[in-house]
Coordinates of C-alpha atoms in Angstrom, one line a residue:
Chain A
M1 CA -11.4 -23.2 49.0
I2 CA -8.4 -25.0 47.6
H3 CA -7.6 -28.7 47.9
A4 CA -4.3 -30.0 46.6
Q5 CA -3.8 -33.8 46.7
N6 CA -0.5 -35.6 46.3
L7 CA 1.0 -33.2 43.9
R8 CA 4.1 -34.3 42.1
K9 CA 6.3 -32.6 39.5
Q10 CA 9.5 -33.6 37.9
F11 CA 11.8 -31.6 35.6
G12 CA 14.1 -34.0 33.8
D13 CA 15.7 -36.0 36.5
V14 CA 15.0 -33.5 39.2
V15 CA 12.0 -34.1 41.4
A16 CA 10.9 -30.6 42.3
V17 CA 7.7 -31.6 44.1
E18 CA 7.4 -35.2 45.4
D19 CA 4.2 -35.3 47.4
V20 CA 2.4 -32.1 48.4
S21 CA -1.1 -32.1 49.8
F22 CA -2.8 -29.3 51.6
S23 CA -6.2 -27.7 52.1
A24 CA -6.9 -24.1 52.3
P25 CA -10.3 -23.1 53.7
D26 CA -12.3 -19.9 53.0
G27 CA -11.9 -17.1 55.6
A28 CA -8.5 -18.2 56.6
V29 CA -4.9 -17.6 55.7
T30 CA -2.9 -20.7 54.9
G31 CA 0.9 -20.3 54.8
L32 CA 3.2 -22.5 52.8
L33 CA 6.4 -22.4 54.8
G34 CA 9.7 -23.9 53.5
P35 CA 13.3 -23.2 52.7
N36 CA 14.3 -21.9 49.3
G37 CA 14.0 -24.7 46.7
A38 CA 11.6 -26.7 48.8
G39 CA 9.0 -26.8 46.1
K40 CA 6.6 -24.0 47.2
T41 CA 6.7 -22.1 43.9
T42 CA 6.3 -25.2 41.8
S43 CA 3.4 -26.4 44.0
L44 CA 1.7 -23.0 43.6
R45 CA 2.3 -23.0 39.8
I46 CA 0.5 -26.4 39.7
V47 CA -2.4 -24.9 41.7
Y48 CA -2.9 -22.0 39.4
G49 CA -2.7 -24.2 36.4
L50 CA 0.5 -23.1 34.6
L51 CA 2.3 -26.3 35.3
K52 CA 0.8 -29.7 34.7
P53 CA 1.4 -32.0 37.7
G54 CA 3.1 -35.3 37.1
G55 CA 0.6 -36.7 39.6
G56 CA -2.1 -35.7 42.0
K57 CA -4.9 -33.1 41.5
V58 CA -6.0 -29.7 42.5
E59 CA -9.6 -28.5 43.2
I60 CA -10.5 -24.9 43.5
D61 CA -14.0 -24.4 44.9
G62 CA -14.6 -27.9 43.7
I63 CA -13.4 -27.3 40.2
D64 CA -10.7 -29.7 38.9
V65 CA -7.9 -27.5 37.6
A66 CA -6.6 -30.1 35.2
Q67 CA -10.0 -30.6 33.6
R68 CA -11.4 -27.0 33.6
P69 CA -8.3 -24.8 34.0
M70 CA -10.1 -21.6 32.9
A71 CA -13.1 -22.0 35.2
A72 CA -10.7 -22.6 38.1
Q73 CA -8.5 -19.6 37.1
A74 CA -11.5 -17.3 37.0
R75 CA -11.9 -18.0 40.7
I76 CA -8.3 -17.2 41.7
G77 CA -6.1 -14.1 41.9
V78 CA -2.4 -14.7 41.8
L79 CA 0.7 -12.8 42.6
P80 CA 3.4 -15.0 41.1
D81 CA 7.0 -15.2 42.2
I82 CA 8.0 -12.7 39.5
S83 CA 5.3 -10.1 38.6
G84 CA 6.7 -8.0 35.9
L85 CA 5.0 -4.7 34.9
Y86 CA 5.0 -2.8 31.6
P87 CA 7.3 0.3 32.1
R88 CA 5.4 2.5 29.7
L89 CA 1.9 1.9 31.1
T90 CA 0.5 3.8 34.2
A91 CA -0.5 1.9 37.3
R92 CA -4.2 2.4 36.4
E93 CA -3.6 1.1 32.9
H94 CA -2.1 -2.1 34.4
I95 CA -5.1 -2.7 36.6
R96 CA -7.5 -1.8 33.8
Y97 CA -5.8 -4.1 31.3
Y98 CA -6.3 -7.1 33.6
G99 CA -9.8 -6.0 34.4
N100 CA -10.6 -5.8 30.7
L101 CA -9.1 -9.3 30.2
H102 CA -11.3 -10.6 33.0
G103 CA -14.3 -9.2 31.1
L104 CA -14.8 -6.1 33.2
Q105 CA -15.2 -2.6 31.8
G106 CA -16.7 0.8 32.1
A107 CA -17.9 2.4 35.4
E108 CA -17.9 -0.9 37.3
L109 CA -14.3 -1.5 36.5
E110 CA -13.2 2.0 37.3
S111 CA -15.0 1.9 40.7
R112 CA -13.2 -1.4 41.4
I113 CA -9.9 0.1 40.5
D114 CA -10.7 3.0 42.9
K115 CA -11.4 0.5 45.7
W116 CA -8.0 -1.0 45.3
V117 CA -6.4 2.3 45.1
E118 CA -8.0 3.1 48.4
I119 CA -7.0 -0.2 50.1
L120 CA -3.4 -0.2 48.8
S121 CA -3.0 3.6 49.2
L122 CA -2.0 4.0 45.5
Q123 CA -3.5 7.5 45.2
E124 CA -0.3 9.3 44.5
I125 CA 1.1 6.9 41.9
I126 CA -2.0 5.6 40.2
E127 CA -1.7 7.9 37.1
R128 CA 2.0 7.6 36.8
R129 CA 3.9 5.3 34.4
V130 CA 5.5 2.5 36.4
A131 CA 9.0 2.9 35.1
G132 CA 10.9 4.1 38.2
F133 CA 8.5 2.7 40.7
S134 CA 10.1 1.3 43.9
H135 CA 9.9 -2.4 44.6
G136 CA 7.1 -1.8 47.1
E137 CA 5.1 0.3 44.6
R138 CA 5.5 -2.3 42.0
T139 CA 4.3 -5.0 44.3
K140 CA 1.2 -3.0 45.2
V141 CA 0.3 -2.5 41.5
A142 CA 0.8 -6.2 40.8
L143 CA -1.4 -7.0 43.8
A144 CA -4.2 -4.6 42.6
R145 CA -3.9 -6.1 39.1
A146 CA -4.2 -9.6 40.5
L147 CA -7.2 -8.9 42.6
V148 CA -9.3 -6.6 40.3
H149 CA -11.7 -9.3 39.4
N150 CA -12.5 -10.0 43.1
P151 CA -11.4 -13.6 43.2
Q152 CA -12.6 -15.9 46.0
N153 CA -9.2 -17.6 46.2
I154 CA -5.9 -15.7 46.5
L155 CA -2.4 -17.1 45.9
L156 CA 0.6 -15.0 46.8
D157 CA 4.1 -16.3 46.2
E158 CA 6.5 -14.7 48.6
P159 CA 4.5 -11.3 48.5
T160 CA 6.7 -9.6 51.1
N161 CA 10.1 -10.7 49.6
G162 CA 12.4 -7.7 49.5
L163 CA 9.9 -5.2 50.7
D164 CA 10.6 -2.5 53.2
V165 CA 8.8 -2.3 56.5
M166 CA 6.0 0.0 55.3
S167 CA 5.2 -2.0 52.2
T168 CA 5.3 -5.2 54.2
R169 CA 2.8 -3.8 56.7
A170 CA 0.6 -2.8 53.8
V171 CA 0.7 -6.3 52.4
R172 CA -0.1 -7.8 55.8
E173 CA -3.0 -5.5 56.2
L174 CA -4.3 -6.5 52.8
I175 CA -4.1 -10.2 53.7
R176 CA -6.0 -9.6 56.9
H177 CA -8.6 -7.6 55.0
L178 CA -9.0 -10.4 52.5
R179 CA -9.5 -12.9 55.3
A180 CA -12.0 -10.7 57.0
E181 CA -14.0 -10.7 53.7
G182 CA -14.1 -14.5 53.9
R183 CA -11.7 -15.3 51.2
C184 CA -9.3 -18.1 50.9
V185 CA -5.7 -16.8 51.1
V186 CA -2.7 -18.9 50.5
F187 CA 0.7 -17.4 50.7
S188 CA 4.2 -18.8 50.6
S189 CA 7.2 -17.6 52.5
H190 CA 10.5 -18.7 53.8
I191 CA 10.3 -16.3 56.6
M192 CA 9.1 -17.7 59.9
Q193 CA 7.9 -14.5 61.5
E194 CA 5.9 -13.6 58.4
V195 CA 4.0 -16.9 58.6
S196 CA 3.5 -17.0 62.3
A197 CA 2.2 -13.4 62.4
L198 CA -0.4 -14.0 59.7
C199 CA -1.4 -17.6 59.3
D200 CA -4.2 -19.6 60.7
R201 CA -2.7 -22.7 59.3
I202 CA 0.8 -23.5 58.4
V203 CA 1.9 -26.1 55.8
V204 CA 5.6 -26.9 56.2
I205 CA 7.2 -28.0 52.9
A206 CA 10.7 -29.4 52.7
H207 CA 12.4 -31.4 49.9
G208 CA 9.2 -31.5 47.9
R209 CA 7.1 -33.0 50.7
V210 CA 4.7 -31.7 53.3
V211 CA 6.4 -32.5 56.5
A212 CA 3.8 -30.9 58.9
E213 CA 0.5 -29.2 58.8
G214 CA -1.6 -27.3 61.3
A215 CA -1.8 -24.2 63.5
A216 CA 1.4 -22.8 65.1
D217 CA 0.6 -24.6 68.4
D218 CA 0.1 -27.9 66.6
L219 CA 3.6 -27.6 65.1
L220 CA 5.1 -26.9 68.5
A221 CA 3.3 -29.8 70.0
L222 CA 4.4 -32.0 67.2
T223 CA 8.0 -31.3 67.5
G224 CA 8.2 -30.7 71.3
K225 CA 9.9 -27.4 70.8
T226 CA 9.2 -24.1 72.5
S227 CA 9.9 -21.7 69.7
L228 CA 8.5 -21.9 66.2
E229 CA 11.9 -21.4 64.7
D230 CA 13.2 -24.5 66.4
A231 CA 10.2 -26.3 65.3
F232 CA 10.7 -25.3 61.8
V233 CA 14.4 -26.3 61.8
A234 CA 13.4 -29.6 63.2
L235 CA 10.8 -30.1 60.6
A236 CA 12.7 -28.8 57.6
G237 CA 15.6 -31.1 58.4
P238 CA 19.3 -30.5 58.4
H239 CA 19.2 -28.8 55.0
G240 CA 16.7 -26.2 56.1
E241 CA 18.0 -22.8 55.6
A242 CA 15.0 -20.8 56.8
A243 CA 15.1 -18.5 59.7
Chain B
M1 CA -14.5 -5.9 24.7
N2 CA -13.1 -8.9 22.9
P3 CA -9.8 -9.9 24.6
I4 CA -8.0 -10.0 21.3
L5 CA -8.8 -6.3 20.8
T6 CA -7.9 -5.6 24.5
V7 CA -4.5 -7.2 24.0
A8 CA -3.9 -5.5 20.6
R9 CA -4.9 -2.1 22.1
K10 CA -2.5 -2.5 25.0
E11 CA 0.4 -3.5 22.8
W12 CA -0.3 -0.5 20.5
T13 CA -0.5 1.9 23.4
D14 CA 2.7 0.4 24.9
A15 CA 4.6 0.5 21.5
F16 CA 3.5 4.0 20.6
R17 CA 4.9 5.4 23.9
D18 CA 8.3 4.1 22.9
R19 CA 9.5 7.3 21.2
R20 CA 12.8 5.9 20.1
A21 CA 11.3 2.8 18.4
L22 CA 8.7 5.1 16.8
W23 CA 11.3 7.4 15.3
A24 CA 13.3 4.4 14.1
L25 CA 10.2 3.1 12.4
F26 CA 9.4 6.4 10.8
I27 CA 12.8 7.0 9.5
G28 CA 13.0 3.4 8.3
S29 CA 9.8 3.9 6.3
L30 CA 11.1 7.0 4.6
F31 CA 14.6 5.6 3.7
G32 CA 13.4 3.5 0.8
P33 CA 11.3 6.2 -1.0
F34 CA 14.2 8.7 -0.8
M35 CA 16.7 6.1 -2.1
I36 CA 14.4 5.6 -5.0
G37 CA 14.0 9.3 -5.6
F38 CA 17.8 9.7 -5.4
M39 CA 18.5 6.9 -7.9
F40 CA 16.0 8.2 -10.4
S41 CA 17.3 11.7 -10.3
Q42 CA 20.9 10.5 -10.7
I43 CA 20.0 8.6 -13.9
A44 CA 17.9 11.5 -15.1
S45 CA 20.6 14.0 -14.7
Q46 CA 23.2 11.8 -16.4
Q47 CA 20.8 11.2 -19.2
K48 CA 20.0 14.8 -19.7
G49 CA 23.6 16.0 -19.7
A50 CA 24.6 13.5 -22.3
Q51 CA 21.7 13.6 -24.6
E52 CA 21.0 17.2 -25.4
I53 CA 23.8 19.7 -26.1
K54 CA 23.6 23.1 -27.5
V55 CA 26.8 23.9 -29.3
P56 CA 27.6 27.6 -29.7
V57 CA 29.8 27.8 -32.8
V58 CA 32.0 30.8 -33.8
G59 CA 32.9 30.8 -37.5
R60 CA 30.4 28.2 -38.7
E61 CA 30.7 29.5 -42.2
Y62 CA 34.3 28.3 -42.4
A63 CA 33.4 24.6 -41.9
P64 CA 30.1 23.8 -43.4
V65 CA 31.0 20.1 -43.6
L66 CA 31.7 19.8 -39.9
V67 CA 28.7 21.8 -38.9
K68 CA 26.4 19.8 -41.1
W69 CA 27.8 16.6 -39.7
L70 CA 27.3 17.8 -36.1
T71 CA 23.7 18.8 -36.8
Q72 CA 23.0 15.3 -38.0
Q73 CA 24.1 13.8 -34.7
S74 CA 21.2 13.1 -32.3
G75 CA 20.6 15.7 -29.6
V76 CA 22.9 18.3 -31.0
E77 CA 21.8 21.8 -31.7
I78 CA 24.1 24.4 -33.4
V79 CA 23.7 28.0 -32.3
D80 CA 25.7 31.1 -33.1
G81 CA 28.6 31.6 -30.7
P82 CA 29.3 34.8 -28.7
A83 CA 31.6 37.5 -30.0
D84 CA 34.1 37.0 -27.3
P85 CA 34.1 33.2 -26.6
E86 CA 36.7 33.2 -23.8
S87 CA 35.1 35.8 -21.6
A88 CA 31.7 34.4 -22.3
V89 CA 32.8 31.0 -20.9
R90 CA 34.8 32.6 -18.1
D91 CA 31.7 34.5 -17.0
R92 CA 29.6 31.4 -17.3
K93 CA 27.4 33.0 -20.0
A94 CA 28.1 30.0 -22.2
D95 CA 29.0 26.4 -21.0
F96 CA 31.5 26.1 -23.8
V97 CA 32.1 27.4 -27.3
L98 CA 33.4 25.8 -30.5
V99 CA 35.7 28.2 -32.4
I100 CA 36.4 27.3 -36.0
D101 CA 39.6 28.6 -37.6
K102 CA 39.4 30.9 -40.7
E103 CA 41.7 28.6 -42.6
F104 CA 39.6 25.5 -41.8
A105 CA 38.2 25.1 -45.2
E106 CA 41.5 25.4 -46.9
N107 CA 43.4 23.1 -44.6
F108 CA 40.5 20.6 -44.7
R109 CA 40.5 20.6 -48.5
D110 CA 44.3 20.0 -48.6
S111 CA 44.1 17.2 -46.0
R112 CA 46.1 19.2 -43.5
P113 CA 45.0 19.3 -39.8
A114 CA 42.2 21.8 -39.7
H115 CA 42.2 23.9 -36.5
V116 CA 39.2 24.1 -34.1
D117 CA 39.2 25.4 -30.5
V118 CA 37.0 24.1 -27.7
V119 CA 36.7 26.8 -25.2
S120 CA 35.7 25.4 -21.8
D121 CA 36.1 25.9 -18.1
V122 CA 37.4 22.8 -16.3
T123 CA 36.3 24.0 -12.9
S124 CA 32.7 24.0 -14.0
Q125 CA 31.4 20.6 -12.9
S126 CA 28.1 20.8 -14.5
T127 CA 29.4 21.4 -18.0
R128 CA 32.0 18.6 -17.9
S129 CA 29.8 15.9 -19.4
K130 CA 28.7 18.2 -22.2
V131 CA 32.2 19.1 -23.1
S132 CA 33.2 15.5 -23.1
R133 CA 30.3 14.8 -25.4
L134 CA 31.4 17.5 -27.8
N135 CA 35.0 16.2 -27.7
S136 CA 34.0 12.7 -28.5
L137 CA 31.8 14.0 -31.4
L138 CA 34.8 15.9 -32.8
N139 CA 37.0 12.8 -32.4
A140 CA 34.4 10.8 -34.2
F141 CA 34.3 13.3 -37.1
S142 CA 38.0 13.3 -37.2
S143 CA 38.4 9.6 -37.5
E144 CA 35.6 9.1 -39.9
T145 CA 37.0 11.7 -42.3
G146 CA 40.5 10.3 -41.8
S147 CA 39.3 6.8 -42.8
L148 CA 37.7 8.2 -45.9
R149 CA 40.9 9.9 -46.9
L150 CA 42.9 6.8 -46.4
M151 CA 40.5 4.8 -48.5
A152 CA 40.7 7.4 -51.2
R153 CA 44.4 6.8 -51.3
G154 CA 44.0 3.1 -51.5
V155 CA 45.1 2.4 -47.9
S156 CA 42.9 0.4 -45.6
P157 CA 41.9 2.7 -42.7
V158 CA 42.3 -0.3 -40.4
V159 CA 46.1 0.1 -40.3
V160 CA 45.8 3.3 -38.3
N161 CA 43.6 1.8 -35.7
V162 CA 46.1 0.2 -33.2
L163 CA 43.4 -0.4 -30.6
K164 CA 39.8 -1.1 -31.2
I165 CA 38.1 0.2 -28.1
E166 CA 34.4 -0.4 -27.6
Q167 CA 32.4 0.7 -24.6
I168 CA 29.8 -1.9 -24.1
E169 CA 26.9 -0.5 -22.0
V170 CA 24.2 -3.0 -22.3
A171 CA 21.6 -1.1 -20.2
T172 CA 19.8 1.8 -21.8
A173 CA 18.8 4.6 -19.5
Q174 CA 15.3 3.3 -19.7
Q175 CA 16.3 -0.1 -18.6
R176 CA 18.3 1.3 -15.7
A177 CA 15.4 3.4 -14.6
A178 CA 13.0 0.5 -14.9
M179 CA 15.4 -1.5 -12.7
I180 CA 14.9 1.0 -9.9
F181 CA 11.2 0.0 -10.0
N182 CA 12.4 -3.4 -8.7
F183 CA 13.5 -1.7 -5.5
I184 CA 9.9 -0.5 -4.7
P185 CA 8.5 -4.0 -3.8
M186 CA 11.7 -4.6 -1.8
F187 CA 11.2 -1.5 0.3
L188 CA 7.5 -2.3 0.8
V189 CA 8.3 -5.8 2.0
L190 CA 11.1 -4.4 4.1
A191 CA 8.7 -2.0 5.8
L192 CA 6.4 -4.9 6.7
F193 CA 9.3 -6.6 8.4
T194 CA 10.7 -3.5 10.2
G195 CA 7.3 -2.1 11.2
G196 CA 6.1 -5.0 13.2
M197 CA 9.4 -6.0 14.7
A198 CA 9.3 -4.0 17.9
I199 CA 5.8 -5.2 18.9
A200 CA 6.5 -8.8 17.8
S201 CA 9.6 -9.1 20.0
D202 CA 8.5 -6.9 22.9
S203 CA 5.2 -8.7 23.3
T204 CA 6.8 -12.1 23.4
A205 CA 10.4 -12.3 24.4
G206 CA 10.2 -8.9 26.1
E207 CA 7.1 -10.0 28.1
R208 CA 9.0 -13.1 29.2
E209 CA 12.1 -11.1 30.1
R210 CA 10.1 -8.7 32.3
G211 CA 8.3 -11.5 34.0
S212 CA 4.9 -10.1 33.0
L213 CA 4.1 -13.3 31.0
E214 CA 3.3 -15.5 33.9
P215 CA 0.6 -13.3 35.5
L216 CA -0.8 -12.7 32.0
L217 CA -1.2 -16.4 31.3
I218 CA -3.1 -17.0 34.6
I219 CA -5.9 -14.9 33.3
P220 CA -8.6 -17.3 32.0
I221 CA -8.4 -16.5 28.3
P222 CA -7.5 -19.1 25.6
R223 CA -3.9 -18.7 24.7
W224 CA -4.6 -18.3 21.0
R225 CA -6.5 -15.1 21.8
L226 CA -3.5 -13.6 23.5
V227 CA -1.3 -14.6 20.6
A228 CA -3.8 -13.3 18.1
G229 CA -4.1 -9.9 19.9
K230 CA -0.3 -9.5 19.9
W231 CA -0.1 -10.5 16.3
L232 CA -2.9 -8.1 15.4
A233 CA -1.0 -5.2 17.0
A234 CA 2.3 -6.2 15.3
S235 CA 0.6 -6.6 11.9
G236 CA -1.1 -3.3 12.3
A237 CA 2.2 -1.5 12.9
A238 CA 3.8 -3.4 10.0
L239 CA 1.0 -2.4 7.6
L240 CA 1.1 1.2 8.9
S241 CA 4.9 1.3 8.1
M242 CA 4.3 -0.2 4.7
G243 CA 1.5 2.3 4.0
L244 CA 3.8 5.2 4.9
T245 CA 6.5 3.8 2.6
L246 CA 4.1 3.4 -0.3
T247 CA 2.6 6.8 0.2
V248 CA 5.9 8.6 0.2
T249 CA 7.2 6.5 -2.7
L250 CA 4.1 7.5 -4.8
I251 CA 4.7 11.1 -3.9
V252 CA 8.3 10.9 -4.9
L253 CA 7.4 9.2 -8.2
S254 CA 4.8 11.8 -9.0
R255 CA 7.5 14.5 -8.5
L256 CA 10.0 12.9 -10.9
A257 CA 9.8 13.5 -14.6
L258 CA 9.7 9.8 -15.4
E259 CA 8.6 10.5 -19.0
E260 CA 12.0 12.0 -19.8
L261 CA 13.6 8.7 -18.9
G262 CA 11.3 7.0 -21.4
I263 CA 9.2 5.5 -18.6
R264 CA 5.5 5.8 -18.3
N265 CA 4.2 6.3 -14.8
H266 CA 1.4 3.8 -14.7
V267 CA 0.4 4.4 -11.1
G268 CA -3.2 5.4 -10.6
L269 CA -5.8 4.5 -8.0
S270 CA -6.4 1.1 -9.4
Q271 CA -2.7 0.3 -9.4
I272 CA -2.4 1.4 -5.7
L273 CA -5.3 -0.9 -4.8
L274 CA -3.6 -3.7 -6.8
I275 CA -0.3 -3.1 -5.0
L276 CA -2.0 -3.2 -1.6
A277 CA -3.8 -6.4 -2.6
A278 CA -0.5 -7.9 -3.5
V279 CA 1.5 -6.7 -0.5
V280 CA -0.9 -6.7 2.4
P281 CA -1.1 -10.5 2.7
M282 CA 2.7 -10.5 3.4
G283 CA 1.9 -8.1 6.3
L284 CA 0.1 -11.0 7.9
V285 CA 3.0 -13.4 7.5
S286 CA 6.0 -11.2 8.7
P287 CA 4.7 -10.4 12.3
A288 CA 3.6 -14.1 12.7
L289 CA 7.1 -15.2 11.7
Q290 CA 8.8 -12.7 13.9
M291 CA 6.6 -13.7 16.9
F292 CA 7.3 -17.3 16.3
V293 CA 11.1 -16.7 16.2
S294 CA 10.9 -14.3 19.2
C295 CA 9.3 -17.0 21.3
F296 CA 12.7 -18.8 21.3
A297 CA 14.6 -15.8 22.6
K298 CA 15.0 -15.3 26.3
T299 CA 15.4 -11.6 26.1
F300 CA 14.2 -8.7 24.0
K301 CA 17.8 -8.1 22.9
E302 CA 18.2 -11.6 21.8
A303 CA 15.0 -11.5 19.9
Q304 CA 16.1 -8.3 18.2
N305 CA 19.2 -10.0 17.0
Y306 CA 17.3 -12.9 15.5
L307 CA 14.8 -10.5 13.8
G308 CA 17.7 -8.4 12.5
M309 CA 18.9 -11.5 10.6
L310 CA 15.3 -12.2 9.5
V311 CA 15.1 -8.7 7.9
L312 CA 17.8 -9.8 5.5
L313 CA 15.4 -12.4 4.2
P314 CA 13.1 -10.1 2.2
T315 CA 16.1 -8.3 0.7
L316 CA 17.5 -11.5 -0.8
P317 CA 15.1 -11.9 -3.8
G318 CA 15.4 -8.1 -4.2
V319 CA 19.2 -8.3 -4.5
I320 CA 18.9 -11.2 -6.9
T321 CA 16.4 -9.6 -9.1
V322 CA 18.3 -6.4 -9.3
M323 CA 21.5 -8.2 -10.4
Y324 CA 19.9 -10.9 -12.5
P325 CA 16.5 -9.6 -13.7
L326 CA 14.3 -12.6 -13.2
T327 CA 11.5 -13.0 -15.7
N328 CA 8.3 -13.1 -13.7
R329 CA 6.7 -16.5 -13.9
P330 CA 3.4 -17.6 -12.6
W331 CA 4.9 -20.1 -10.1
M332 CA 6.5 -17.1 -8.3
H333 CA 3.2 -15.5 -7.3
P334 CA 2.1 -17.6 -4.4
I335 CA 5.6 -17.7 -2.8
P336 CA 5.9 -15.1 -0.1
V337 CA 8.2 -12.2 -0.7
L338 CA 9.1 -13.5 -4.2
G339 CA 5.4 -13.2 -5.2
Q340 CA 5.2 -9.7 -3.9
Y341 CA 8.2 -8.7 -6.0
A342 CA 6.8 -10.3 -9.1
M343 CA 3.3 -8.8 -8.7
V344 CA 4.4 -5.3 -7.7
T345 CA 6.9 -5.0 -10.6
E346 CA 4.2 -6.2 -13.0
I347 CA 1.7 -3.6 -11.7
L348 CA 4.3 -0.8 -11.9
G349 CA 5.0 -1.9 -15.4
G350 CA 1.4 -1.4 -16.3
K351 CA 0.3 -5.0 -16.2
V352 CA -2.5 -6.5 -14.1
P353 CA -1.7 -9.7 -12.2
S354 CA -4.2 -12.4 -12.7
P355 CA -6.9 -12.6 -10.0
L356 CA -5.8 -16.2 -9.6
A357 CA -2.2 -15.0 -8.7
L358 CA -3.6 -12.5 -6.1
I359 CA -5.9 -15.1 -4.6
A360 CA -3.2 -17.8 -4.5
A361 CA -0.7 -15.4 -2.9
T362 CA -3.3 -14.4 -0.2
F363 CA -4.3 -18.0 0.4
V364 CA -0.7 -19.1 0.9
A365 CA 0.0 -16.1 3.2
V366 CA -3.0 -16.7 5.4
L367 CA -2.1 -20.4 5.6
I368 CA 1.5 -19.6 6.6
A369 CA 0.5 -16.9 9.0
G370 CA -2.1 -19.2 10.6
G371 CA 0.4 -22.0 10.9
L372 CA 3.0 -19.8 12.5
L373 CA 0.4 -18.5 15.0
I374 CA -0.7 -22.0 15.9
L375 CA 3.0 -22.8 16.5
A376 CA 3.5 -19.6 18.5
T377 CA 0.4 -20.5 20.6
R378 CA 1.9 -23.9 21.3
L379 CA 5.1 -22.3 22.4
F380 CA 3.2 -19.9 24.6
S381 CA 1.7 -22.9 26.4
S382 CA 4.9 -24.8 26.8
E383 CA 6.2 -24.9 30.4
K384 CA 9.8 -24.5 29.1
I385 CA 9.0 -21.3 27.3
I386 CA 6.9 -19.8 30.1
F387 CA 9.4 -20.5 32.9
G388 CA 12.6 -21.2 31.1
R389 CA 15.2 -18.5 31.9

């Protein structure tokens, strides 16, 4: 469960996030929807504790991120905007490295790795070095690496960005699987269809502010539009560039 | 497993799969020792050629004065010449032959030019320095005798000396050889810089460039442990490279006949341990410095450029001490790089650095390495460094 309250972040004179609040409950998928540059990535970085907010606070399972960042980070799995891999390590070594760093080892760790290999269909590439992997394969490895410690809360920053159809489907299935396990999933996207297909709750962010929050029907009702796309354009304002 | 070790092990695995970097490291470690071996053998061969010459003389009975004078010169041995000097030299049975004319004694007595032949083969490279030594000996005999003759006639011998040429070579062969010892600490410190370079830059700037830093930093581990793990891996590689350089240098030194150059090879087990005690602390500093500098670079390439310049740093005191042999002073010992030079040259010269010097150098190195790692940890936590592109 994630609560973000009145987050604010400024870089020099530029206000990246002005006022972002949202709640993401367990057993549900919460989508952060907004055009590029709306402040989604910055908000997520504040949530996972790599950026210090200029104002506001974040609680993960009741733990204040600013006060106990490591306790909060132990309860989250993150796929950041850019998730680089080490070209000379194999897929399994990537997942094992993160598992080790989370304090896992031995047979327990290997069986967890095998579980993710199964879920993400990594069988054929698991022992190969990642240099030369396709974008989809890299994303899957990065996902397995981010989830190896079985976090209750999962933050995915544009996980399907640039993926082909098959990989996109695999990521969507993974998100549904995580929801079914009762986890709290937050993912950001600028793609309308992506959000409407997966999310129980939608948080629309534009110009560093939350402009609307609720289920898809709520957003339609709020804007008086008949299609989500029209609703989104209406909410994100004239500068919205999402489709 | 301790996260520091987990990080170190990952960086090692990663680095040792980079074949090209590995080869560069290996060849880099061997370059110094072979340079040292080459320089020593150069001096040794020059030395040998000039010092000892065997002069085969045909007709030594005709010029007892000359032969006696020659025997008195250092490193000259007179032997009987072959029956046919020219064919002996042509067939390379003799390097050269000195042939004394039958009328030598008569001409010499009457102060007329006395005839001697130096039979040599100009195409034979190896005998050239010996022939020139013989020629200069004969010239010396000629001018000495000439001076005596002028004096006997009441003329100052100075009038015939239009030029007074003196070759001033201040360095004896022994000094030149000892100077090569100064290169040993330089190559050891250099190995410490080149050895850790790949890991230090790849695990910082490279990690940032690949975008693998952000997910790594979300793992709940204190930042200093990540930095320490990376430093441990880089330091290990630096020390490995230094160890390789030292080992090969010692092998090269043991193969060289240093005694012939008038140098005693003092290196035994206790000297090796002393050298390690003097140099290893520097292996803690160099990767820390490289990591700190790499944190400012946005890409692996950029970091390598900075570190390339940094490598010049340890050669600086080396170059200075080679050109202006600095006298080792106690204040040098705790100063990184300079201290290693001072202590290693002392140890190779057969002295034992004071325990205080070793302790002070180690203390200062640990302090500097620790300080740099704290700064690197700060940089690793800075939002600008993590996300700045």
